[in-house]
PDB file of C-alpha atoms in Angstrom:
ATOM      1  CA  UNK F 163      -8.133   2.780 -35.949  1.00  0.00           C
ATOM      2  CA  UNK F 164     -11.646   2.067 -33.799  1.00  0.00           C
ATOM      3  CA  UNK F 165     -10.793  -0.483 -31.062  1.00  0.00           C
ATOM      4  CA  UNK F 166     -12.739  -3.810 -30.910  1.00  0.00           C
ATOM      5  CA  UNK F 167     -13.312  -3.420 -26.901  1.00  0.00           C
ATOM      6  CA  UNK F 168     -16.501  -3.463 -25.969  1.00  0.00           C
ATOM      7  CA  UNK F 169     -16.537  -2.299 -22.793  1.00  0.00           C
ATOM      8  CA  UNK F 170     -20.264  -2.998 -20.394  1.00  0.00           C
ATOM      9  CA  UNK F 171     -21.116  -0.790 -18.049  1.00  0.00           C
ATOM     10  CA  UNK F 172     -23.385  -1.246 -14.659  1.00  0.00           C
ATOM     11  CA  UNK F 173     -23.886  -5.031 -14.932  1.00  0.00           C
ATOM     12  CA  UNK F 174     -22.050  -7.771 -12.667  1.00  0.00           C
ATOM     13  CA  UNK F 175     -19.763  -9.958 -14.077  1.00  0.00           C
ATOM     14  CA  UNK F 176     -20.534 -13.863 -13.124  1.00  0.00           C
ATOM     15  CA  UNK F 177     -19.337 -17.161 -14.936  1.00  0.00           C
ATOM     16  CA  UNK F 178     -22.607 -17.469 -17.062  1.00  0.00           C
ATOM     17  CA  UNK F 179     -22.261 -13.884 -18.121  1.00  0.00           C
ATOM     18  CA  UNK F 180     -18.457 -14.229 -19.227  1.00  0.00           C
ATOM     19  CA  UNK F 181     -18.923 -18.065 -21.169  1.00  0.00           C
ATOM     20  CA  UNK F 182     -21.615 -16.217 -23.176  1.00  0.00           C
ATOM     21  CA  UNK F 183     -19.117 -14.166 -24.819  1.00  0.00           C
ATOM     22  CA  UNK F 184     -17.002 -17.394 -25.556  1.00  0.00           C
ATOM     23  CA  UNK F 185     -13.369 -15.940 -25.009  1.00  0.00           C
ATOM     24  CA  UNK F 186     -10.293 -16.947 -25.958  1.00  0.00           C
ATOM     25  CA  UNK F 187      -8.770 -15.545 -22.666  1.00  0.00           C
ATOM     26  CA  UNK F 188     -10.227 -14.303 -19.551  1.00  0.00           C
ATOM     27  CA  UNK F 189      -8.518 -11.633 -17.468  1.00  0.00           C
ATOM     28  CA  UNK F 190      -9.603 -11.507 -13.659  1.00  0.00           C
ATOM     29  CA  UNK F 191      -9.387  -7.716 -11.925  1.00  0.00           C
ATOM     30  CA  UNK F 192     -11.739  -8.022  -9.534  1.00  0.00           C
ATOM     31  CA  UNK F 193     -10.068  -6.016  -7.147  1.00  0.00           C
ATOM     32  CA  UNK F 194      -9.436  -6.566  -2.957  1.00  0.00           C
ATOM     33  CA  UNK F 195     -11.932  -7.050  -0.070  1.00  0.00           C
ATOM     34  CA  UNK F 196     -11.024  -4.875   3.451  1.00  0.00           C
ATOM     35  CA  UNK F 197      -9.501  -6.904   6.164  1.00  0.00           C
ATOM     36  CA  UNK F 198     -11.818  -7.087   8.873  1.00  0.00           C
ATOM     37  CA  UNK F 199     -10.363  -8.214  12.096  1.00  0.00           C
ATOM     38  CA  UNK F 200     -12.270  -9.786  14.807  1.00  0.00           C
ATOM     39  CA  UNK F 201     -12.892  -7.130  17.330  1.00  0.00           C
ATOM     40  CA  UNK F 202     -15.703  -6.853  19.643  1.00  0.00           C
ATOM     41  CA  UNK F 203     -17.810  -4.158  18.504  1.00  0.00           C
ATOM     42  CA  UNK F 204     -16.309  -3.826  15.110  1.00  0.00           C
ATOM     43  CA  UNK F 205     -19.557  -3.126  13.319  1.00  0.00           C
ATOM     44  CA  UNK F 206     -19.596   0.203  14.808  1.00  0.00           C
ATOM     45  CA  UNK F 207     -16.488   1.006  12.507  1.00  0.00           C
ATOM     46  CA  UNK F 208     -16.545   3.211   9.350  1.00  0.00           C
ATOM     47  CA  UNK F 209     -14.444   1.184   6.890  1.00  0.00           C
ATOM     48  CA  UNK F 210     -11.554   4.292   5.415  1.00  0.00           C
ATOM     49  CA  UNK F 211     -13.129   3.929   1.829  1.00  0.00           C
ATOM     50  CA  UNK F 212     -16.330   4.517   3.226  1.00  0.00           C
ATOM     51  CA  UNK F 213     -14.898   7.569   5.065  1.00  0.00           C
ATOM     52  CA  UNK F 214     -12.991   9.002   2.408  1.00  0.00           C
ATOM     53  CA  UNK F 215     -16.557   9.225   0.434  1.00  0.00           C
ATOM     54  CA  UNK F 216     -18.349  10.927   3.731  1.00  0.00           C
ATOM     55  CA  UNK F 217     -15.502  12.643   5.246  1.00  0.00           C
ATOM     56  CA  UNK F 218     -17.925  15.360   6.267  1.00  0.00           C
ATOM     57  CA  UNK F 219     -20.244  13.383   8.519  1.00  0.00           C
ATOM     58  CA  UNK F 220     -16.658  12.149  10.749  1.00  0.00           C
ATOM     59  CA  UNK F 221     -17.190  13.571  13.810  1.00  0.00           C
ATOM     60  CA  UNK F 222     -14.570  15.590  16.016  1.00  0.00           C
ATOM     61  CA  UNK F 223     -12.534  12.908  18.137  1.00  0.00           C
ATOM     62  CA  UNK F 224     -11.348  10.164  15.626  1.00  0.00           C
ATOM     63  CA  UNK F 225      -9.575   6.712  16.015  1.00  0.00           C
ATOM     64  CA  UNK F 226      -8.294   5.392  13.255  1.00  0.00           C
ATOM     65  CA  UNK F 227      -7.467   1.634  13.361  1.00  0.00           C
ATOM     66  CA  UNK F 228      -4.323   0.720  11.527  1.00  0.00           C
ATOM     67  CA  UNK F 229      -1.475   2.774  10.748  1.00  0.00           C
ATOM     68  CA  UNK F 230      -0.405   1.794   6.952  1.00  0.00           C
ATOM     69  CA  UNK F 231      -0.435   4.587   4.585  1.00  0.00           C
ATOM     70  CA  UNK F 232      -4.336   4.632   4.261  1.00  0.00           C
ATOM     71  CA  UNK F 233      -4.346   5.015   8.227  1.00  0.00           C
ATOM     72  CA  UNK F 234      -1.526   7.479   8.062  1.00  0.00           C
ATOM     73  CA  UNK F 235      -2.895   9.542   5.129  1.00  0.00           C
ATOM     74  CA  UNK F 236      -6.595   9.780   6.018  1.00  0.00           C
ATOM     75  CA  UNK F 237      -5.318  10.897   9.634  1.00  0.00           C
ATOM     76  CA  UNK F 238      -3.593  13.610   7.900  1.00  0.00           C
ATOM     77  CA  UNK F 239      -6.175  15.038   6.535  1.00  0.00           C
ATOM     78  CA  UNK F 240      -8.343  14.396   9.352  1.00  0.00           C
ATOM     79  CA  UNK F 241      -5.908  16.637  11.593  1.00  0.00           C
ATOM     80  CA  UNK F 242      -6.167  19.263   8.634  1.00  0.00           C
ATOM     81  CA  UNK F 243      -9.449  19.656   8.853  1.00  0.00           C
ATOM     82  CA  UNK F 244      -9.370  20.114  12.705  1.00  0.00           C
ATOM     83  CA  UNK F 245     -10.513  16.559  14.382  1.00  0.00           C
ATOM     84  CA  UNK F 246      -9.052  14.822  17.171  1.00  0.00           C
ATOM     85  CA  UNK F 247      -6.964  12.096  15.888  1.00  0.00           C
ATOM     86  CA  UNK F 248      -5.593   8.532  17.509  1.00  0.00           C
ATOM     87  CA  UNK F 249      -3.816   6.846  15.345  1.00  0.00           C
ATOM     88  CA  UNK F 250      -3.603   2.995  16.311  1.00  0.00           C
ATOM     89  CA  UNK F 251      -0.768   0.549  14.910  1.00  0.00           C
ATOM     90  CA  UNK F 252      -0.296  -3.115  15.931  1.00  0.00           C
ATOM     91  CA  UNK F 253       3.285  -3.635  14.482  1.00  0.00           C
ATOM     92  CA  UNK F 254       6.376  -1.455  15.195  1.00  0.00           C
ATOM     93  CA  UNK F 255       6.004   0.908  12.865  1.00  0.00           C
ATOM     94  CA  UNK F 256       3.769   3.040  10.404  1.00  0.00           C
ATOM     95  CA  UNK F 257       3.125   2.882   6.943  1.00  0.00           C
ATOM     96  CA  UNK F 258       5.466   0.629   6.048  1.00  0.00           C
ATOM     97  CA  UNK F 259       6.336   0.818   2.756  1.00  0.00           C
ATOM     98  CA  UNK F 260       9.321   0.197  -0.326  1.00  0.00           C
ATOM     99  CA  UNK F 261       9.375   3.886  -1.160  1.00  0.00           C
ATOM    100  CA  UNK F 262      11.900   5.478   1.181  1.00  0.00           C
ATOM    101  CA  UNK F 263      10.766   8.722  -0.001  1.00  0.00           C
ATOM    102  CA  UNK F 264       6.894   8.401   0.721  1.00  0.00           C
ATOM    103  CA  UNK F 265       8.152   7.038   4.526  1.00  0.00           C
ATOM    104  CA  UNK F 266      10.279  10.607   4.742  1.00  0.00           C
ATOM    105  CA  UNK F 267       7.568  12.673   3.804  1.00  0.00           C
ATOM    106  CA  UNK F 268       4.303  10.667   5.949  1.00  0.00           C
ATOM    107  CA  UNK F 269       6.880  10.984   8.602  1.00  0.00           C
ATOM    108  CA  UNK F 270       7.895  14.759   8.722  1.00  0.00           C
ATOM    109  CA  UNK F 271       4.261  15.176   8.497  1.00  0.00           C
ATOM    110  CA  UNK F 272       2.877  13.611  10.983  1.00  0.00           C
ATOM    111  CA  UNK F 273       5.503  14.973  13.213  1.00  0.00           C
ATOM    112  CA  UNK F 274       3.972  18.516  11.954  1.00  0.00           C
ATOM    113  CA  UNK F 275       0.517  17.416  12.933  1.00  0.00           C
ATOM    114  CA  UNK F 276      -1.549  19.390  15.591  1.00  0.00           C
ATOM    115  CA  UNK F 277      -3.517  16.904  17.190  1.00  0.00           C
ATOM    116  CA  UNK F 278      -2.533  13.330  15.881  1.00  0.00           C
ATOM    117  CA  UNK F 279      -1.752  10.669  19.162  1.00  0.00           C
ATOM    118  CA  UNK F 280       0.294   7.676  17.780  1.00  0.00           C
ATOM    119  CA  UNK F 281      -0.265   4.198  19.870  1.00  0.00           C
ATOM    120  CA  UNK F 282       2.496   1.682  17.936  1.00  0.00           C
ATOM    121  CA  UNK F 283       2.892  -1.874  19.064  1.00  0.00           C
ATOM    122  CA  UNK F 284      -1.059  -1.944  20.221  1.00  0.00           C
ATOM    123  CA  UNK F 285      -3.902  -3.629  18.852  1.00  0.00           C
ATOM    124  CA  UNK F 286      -7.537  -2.594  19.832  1.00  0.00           C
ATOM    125  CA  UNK F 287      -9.169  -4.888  21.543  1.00  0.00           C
ATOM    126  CA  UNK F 288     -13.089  -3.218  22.012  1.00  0.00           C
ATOM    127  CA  UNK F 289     -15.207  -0.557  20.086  1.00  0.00           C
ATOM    128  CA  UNK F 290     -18.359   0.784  21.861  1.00  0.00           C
ATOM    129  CA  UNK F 291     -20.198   3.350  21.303  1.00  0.00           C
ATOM    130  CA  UNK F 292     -17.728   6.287  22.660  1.00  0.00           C
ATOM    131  CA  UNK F 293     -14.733   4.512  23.591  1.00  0.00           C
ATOM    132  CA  UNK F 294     -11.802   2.018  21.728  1.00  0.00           C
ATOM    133  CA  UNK F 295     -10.221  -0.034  23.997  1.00  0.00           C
ATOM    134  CA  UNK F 296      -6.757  -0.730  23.437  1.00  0.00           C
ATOM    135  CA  UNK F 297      -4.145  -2.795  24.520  1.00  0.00           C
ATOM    136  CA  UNK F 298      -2.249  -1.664  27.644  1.00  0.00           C
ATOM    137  CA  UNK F 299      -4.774  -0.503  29.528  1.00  0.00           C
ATOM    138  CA  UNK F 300      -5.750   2.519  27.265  1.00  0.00           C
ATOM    139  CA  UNK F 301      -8.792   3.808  26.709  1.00  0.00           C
ATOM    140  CA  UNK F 302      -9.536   6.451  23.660  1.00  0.00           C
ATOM    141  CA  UNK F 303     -12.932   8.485  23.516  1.00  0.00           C
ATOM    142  CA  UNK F 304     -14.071   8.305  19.705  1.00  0.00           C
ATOM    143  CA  UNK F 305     -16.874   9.899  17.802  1.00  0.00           C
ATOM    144  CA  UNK F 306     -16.359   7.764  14.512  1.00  0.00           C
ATOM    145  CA  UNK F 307     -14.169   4.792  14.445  1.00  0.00           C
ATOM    146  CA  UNK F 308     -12.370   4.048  11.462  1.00  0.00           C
ATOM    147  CA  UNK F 309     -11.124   0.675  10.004  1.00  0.00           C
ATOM    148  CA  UNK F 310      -8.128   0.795   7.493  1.00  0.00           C
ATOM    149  CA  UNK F 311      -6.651  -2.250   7.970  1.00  0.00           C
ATOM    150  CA  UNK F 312      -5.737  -2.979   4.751  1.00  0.00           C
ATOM    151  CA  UNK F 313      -7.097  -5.386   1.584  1.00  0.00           C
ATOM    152  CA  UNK F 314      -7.133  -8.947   0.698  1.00  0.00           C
ATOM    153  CA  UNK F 315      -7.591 -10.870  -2.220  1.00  0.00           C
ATOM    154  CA  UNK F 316     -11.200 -12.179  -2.759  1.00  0.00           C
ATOM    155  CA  UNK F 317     -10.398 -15.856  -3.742  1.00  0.00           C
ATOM    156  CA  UNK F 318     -14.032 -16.872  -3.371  1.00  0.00           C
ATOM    157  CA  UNK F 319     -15.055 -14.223  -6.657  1.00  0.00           C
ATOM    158  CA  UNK F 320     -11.582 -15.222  -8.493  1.00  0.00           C
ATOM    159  CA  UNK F 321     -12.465 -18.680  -8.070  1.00  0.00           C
ATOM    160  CA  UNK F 322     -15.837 -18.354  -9.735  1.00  0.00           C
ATOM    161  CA  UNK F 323     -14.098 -17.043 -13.224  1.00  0.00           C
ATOM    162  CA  UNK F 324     -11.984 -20.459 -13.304  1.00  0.00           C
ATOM    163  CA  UNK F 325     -13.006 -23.046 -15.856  1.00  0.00           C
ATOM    164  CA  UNK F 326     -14.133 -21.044 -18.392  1.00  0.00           C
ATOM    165  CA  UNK F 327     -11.196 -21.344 -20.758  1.00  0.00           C
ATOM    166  CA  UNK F 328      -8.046 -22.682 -20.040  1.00  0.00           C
ATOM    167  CA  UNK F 329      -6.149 -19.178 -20.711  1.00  0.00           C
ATOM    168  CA  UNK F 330      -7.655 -17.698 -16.969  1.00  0.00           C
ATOM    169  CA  UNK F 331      -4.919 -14.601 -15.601  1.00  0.00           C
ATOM    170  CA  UNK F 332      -5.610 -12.416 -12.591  1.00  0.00           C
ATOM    171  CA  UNK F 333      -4.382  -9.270 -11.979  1.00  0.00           C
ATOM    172  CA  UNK F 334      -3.905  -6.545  -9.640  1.00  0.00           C
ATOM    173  CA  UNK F 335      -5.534  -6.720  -6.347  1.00  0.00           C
ATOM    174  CA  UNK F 336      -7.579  -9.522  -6.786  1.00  0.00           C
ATOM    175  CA  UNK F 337      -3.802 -11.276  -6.854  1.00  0.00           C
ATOM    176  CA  UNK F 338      -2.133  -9.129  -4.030  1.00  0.00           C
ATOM    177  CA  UNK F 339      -3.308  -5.620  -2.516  1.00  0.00           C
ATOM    178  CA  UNK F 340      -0.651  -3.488  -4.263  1.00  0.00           C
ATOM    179  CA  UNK F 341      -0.311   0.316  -5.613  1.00  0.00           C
ATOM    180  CA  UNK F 342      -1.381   1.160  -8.940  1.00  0.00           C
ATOM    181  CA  UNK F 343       1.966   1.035 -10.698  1.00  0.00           C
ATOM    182  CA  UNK F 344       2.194  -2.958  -9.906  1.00  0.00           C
ATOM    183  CA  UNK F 345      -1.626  -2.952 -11.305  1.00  0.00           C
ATOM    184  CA  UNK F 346      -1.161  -1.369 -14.233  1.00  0.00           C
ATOM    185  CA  UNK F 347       2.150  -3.443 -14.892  1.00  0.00           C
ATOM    186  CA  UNK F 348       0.682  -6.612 -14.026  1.00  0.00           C
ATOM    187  CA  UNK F 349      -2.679  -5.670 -16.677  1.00  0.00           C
ATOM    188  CA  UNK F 350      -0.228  -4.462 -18.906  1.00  0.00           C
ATOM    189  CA  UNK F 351       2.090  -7.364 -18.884  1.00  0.00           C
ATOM    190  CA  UNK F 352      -0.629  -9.949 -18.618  1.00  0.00           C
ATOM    191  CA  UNK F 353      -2.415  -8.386 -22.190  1.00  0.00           C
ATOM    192  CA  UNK F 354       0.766  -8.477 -23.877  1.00  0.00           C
ATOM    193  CA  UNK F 355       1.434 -12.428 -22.945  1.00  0.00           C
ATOM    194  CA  UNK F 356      -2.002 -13.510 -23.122  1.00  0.00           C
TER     195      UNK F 356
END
């Protein structure tokens, strides 16, 4: 049986775009914005999406700001591929996550890596041009600086979907930055009750 989606490609989805289509229900994925903390010099950081896409052009000594599994993972690979890695974590510990598993495995490899430097417990406080200034004192020489310091909802775009029909849902990580498996429950779910 041919499905009645019809599914737009390339074009930006605003309110007077979605009331032309006069739904019943609207669903809301618009997805996360990066956390940008307020850092003096921040603007000279690669955001780790941005990285992942130009991972060639990261140069040879490396800080990566924010140790969640984004941070951890990217660093990783990083080390791989021969860089200089610092590895920079405000809280207590790394990549915390609910999968016991994932934590074992992020662990035992970053224990493996060759050239990985872990700072936990310290926040960066400068980024110039070849140095990231942590707390404590420290001071880390740094080709590219990278920010992966996690997502955040973007209420502002959510917000500008409401009133439209009374039957308005959001999902996934325009609701909460989460994995996959919550977003495709939560889209999943959401369809079926809608």
């Amino acid at each position: 049986r041919k499905s009645e989606i019809k599914v737009i490609l390339n074009t930006e989805a605003d309110k007077t775009l979605i009331k032309s289509f006069e739904p019943d229900v609207v669903i809301i994925a618009v997805g996360a914005i990066p956390v940008i903390p307020e850092i003096n010099g921040i603007e000279k950081a690669v955001l780790a999406v941005d990285a992942y896409k130009n991972i060639q052009s990261i140069g040879k000594r490396v800080c990566i700001i924010g140790g969640g599994t984004i941070g951890c993972e990217l660093a990783l690979e990083l080390d791989e591929k021969g860089h200089e890695v610092t590895l920079v974590e405000g809280g207590n510990k790394l990549h915390r996550q609910d999968n016991q598993l994932l934590d074992l495995a992020l662990d035992e490899h970053l224990n493996q890596a060759r050239s990985i430097t872990v700072y936990k417990n310290t926040l960066c406080q400068k980024i110039d041009d070849e140095n990231v200034y942590l707390s404590g004192d420290v001071c880390v020489s740094a080709d590219t600086v990278i920010l992966a310091t996690g997502l955040k909802a973007d209420q502002k775009q959510v917000e500008g979907f409401y009133g439209i029909t009374p039957r308005t849902f959001t999902i996934g990580d325009c609701v909460r930055s989460a994995k996959i498996k919550e977003a495709t429950e939560s889209a999943y779910f959401t369809a079926l009750n809608a």
